[in-house]
C-alpha positions as a Python dict, from the first residue, in 0.01 Angstrom:
ca = {
    (1, 'M'): (0, 0, 0),
    (2, 'P'): (252, -185, -226),
    (3, 'S'): (480, -26, -428),
    (4, 'T'): (680, -61, -749),
    (5, 'S'): (961, 140, -912),
    (6, 'L'): (667, 307, -1118),
    (7, 'G'): (480, 442, -837),
    (8, 'L'): (189, 302, -614),
    (9, 'Y'): (-86, 55, -696),
    (10, 'T'): (-378, -118, -562),
    (11, 'N'): (-577, -400, -683),
    (12, 'N'): (-956, -407, -799),
    (13, 'A'): (-1022, -89, -628),
    (14, 'I'): (-1342, 85, -804),
    (15, 'T'): (-1545, 383, -646),
    (16, 'L'): (-1801, 627, -825),
    (17, 'L'): (-1755, 977, -844),
    (18, 'T'): (-1992, 1192, -595),
    (19, 'S'): (-2063, 1443, -864),
    (20, 'G'): (-1978, 1466, -1243),
    (21, 'L'): (-1642, 1561, -1342),
    (22, 'S'): (-1588, 1847, -1553),
    (23, 'A'): (-1312, 1836, -1875),
    (24, 'V'): (-1097, 2099, -1691),
    (25, 'A'): (-1129, 1928, -1330),
    (26, 'T'): (-819, 1843, -1128),
    (27, 'S'): (-966, 1675, -832),
    (28, 'V'): (-1249, 1496, -779),
    (29, 'S'): (-1463, 1359, -505),
    (30, 'V'): (-1518, 1008, -453),
    (31, 'S'): (-1800, 814, -268),
    (32, 'T'): (-1780, 832, 119),
    (33, 'G'): (-1540, 580, 269),
    (34, 'T'): (-1370, 480, -45),
    (35, 'G'): (-1102, 723, -113),
    (36, 'A'): (-942, 464, 165),
    (37, 'L'): (-920, 178, -135),
    (38, 'F'): (-677, 375, -268),
    (39, 'P'): (-301, 436, -193),
    (40, 'V'): (-213, 743, -59),
    (41, 'P'): (103, 943, -261),
    (42, 'S'): (376, 1090, -118),
    (43, 'G'): (723, 1264, -270),
    (44, 'A'): (706, 1167, -631),
    (45, 'L'): (529, 829, -613),
    (46, 'I'): (181, 839, -775),
    (47, 'F'): (-83, 627, -916),
    (48, 'L'): (-306, 583, -1225),
    (49, 'V'): (-642, 545, -1214),
    (50, 'T'): (-899, 510, -1526),
    (51, 'M'): (-1200, 741, -1500),
    (52, 'I'): (-1524, 604, -1710),
    (53, 'G'): (-1725, 860, -1904),
    (54, 'S'): (-2096, 830, -1960),
    (55, 'T'): (-2028, 753, -2322),
    (56, 'G'): (-1788, 465, -2197),
    (57, 'S'): (-1450, 609, -2324),
    (58, 'P'): (-1187, 607, -2035),
    (59, 'E'): (-958, 850, -1927),
    (60, 'I'): (-627, 788, -1749),
    (61, 'A'): (-524, 1022, -1504),
    (62, 'K'): (-223, 996, -1234),
    (63, 'V'): (-335, 1075, -924),
    (64, 'T'): (-66, 1295, -666),
    (65, 'A'): (-263, 1324, -373),
    (66, 'V'): (-524, 1154, -182),
    (67, 'T'): (-731, 1333, 117),
    (68, 'G'): (-1008, 1150, 252),
    (69, 'D'): (-1205, 1088, 8),
    (70, 'T'): (-1058, 1340, -249),
    (71, 'L'): (-815, 1262, -508),
    (72, 'T'): (-591, 1529, -689),
    (73, 'L'): (-528, 1416, -1063),
    (74, 'V'): (-284, 1477, -1343),
    (75, 'R'): (-560, 1389, -1651),
    (76, 'G'): (-509, 1275, -1993),
    (77, 'Q'): (-236, 1029, -1942),
    (78, 'E'): (-114, 741, -2179),
    (79, 'G'): (-270, 946, -2497),
    (80, 'T'): (-644, 967, -2328),
    (81, 'Q'): (-853, 1255, -2349),
    (82, 'H'): (-961, 1485, -2097),
    (83, 'G'): (-1386, 1422, -2070),
    (84, 'A'): (-1667, 1429, -1840),
    (85, 'S'): (-1684, 1130, -1619),
    (86, 'S'): (-1882, 933, -1341),
    (87, 'Q'): (-1668, 607, -1236),
    (88, 'M'): (-1321, 531, -1144),
    (89, 'T'): (-1115, 252, -1121),
    (90, 'S'): (-745, 138, -1005),
}
């Protein structure tokens, strides 16, 4: 996957979460096979995702690891609030 000095990125990746995401969760499972749409961070590299909650409010999270269809998150980035989510984009 491409990288920049700020981290990894991918264009227009979108997936659904396999179940609701609680406000305190630090990892998320995405639809089968869609984890491959996202970069695989290593070392200090990360990428950002936007998760959309049921109310339509976005939350930005850093992704620090991808294993199959599971992403490890650092939530509430760029001033966004932790919330329950069902959809993810990058």
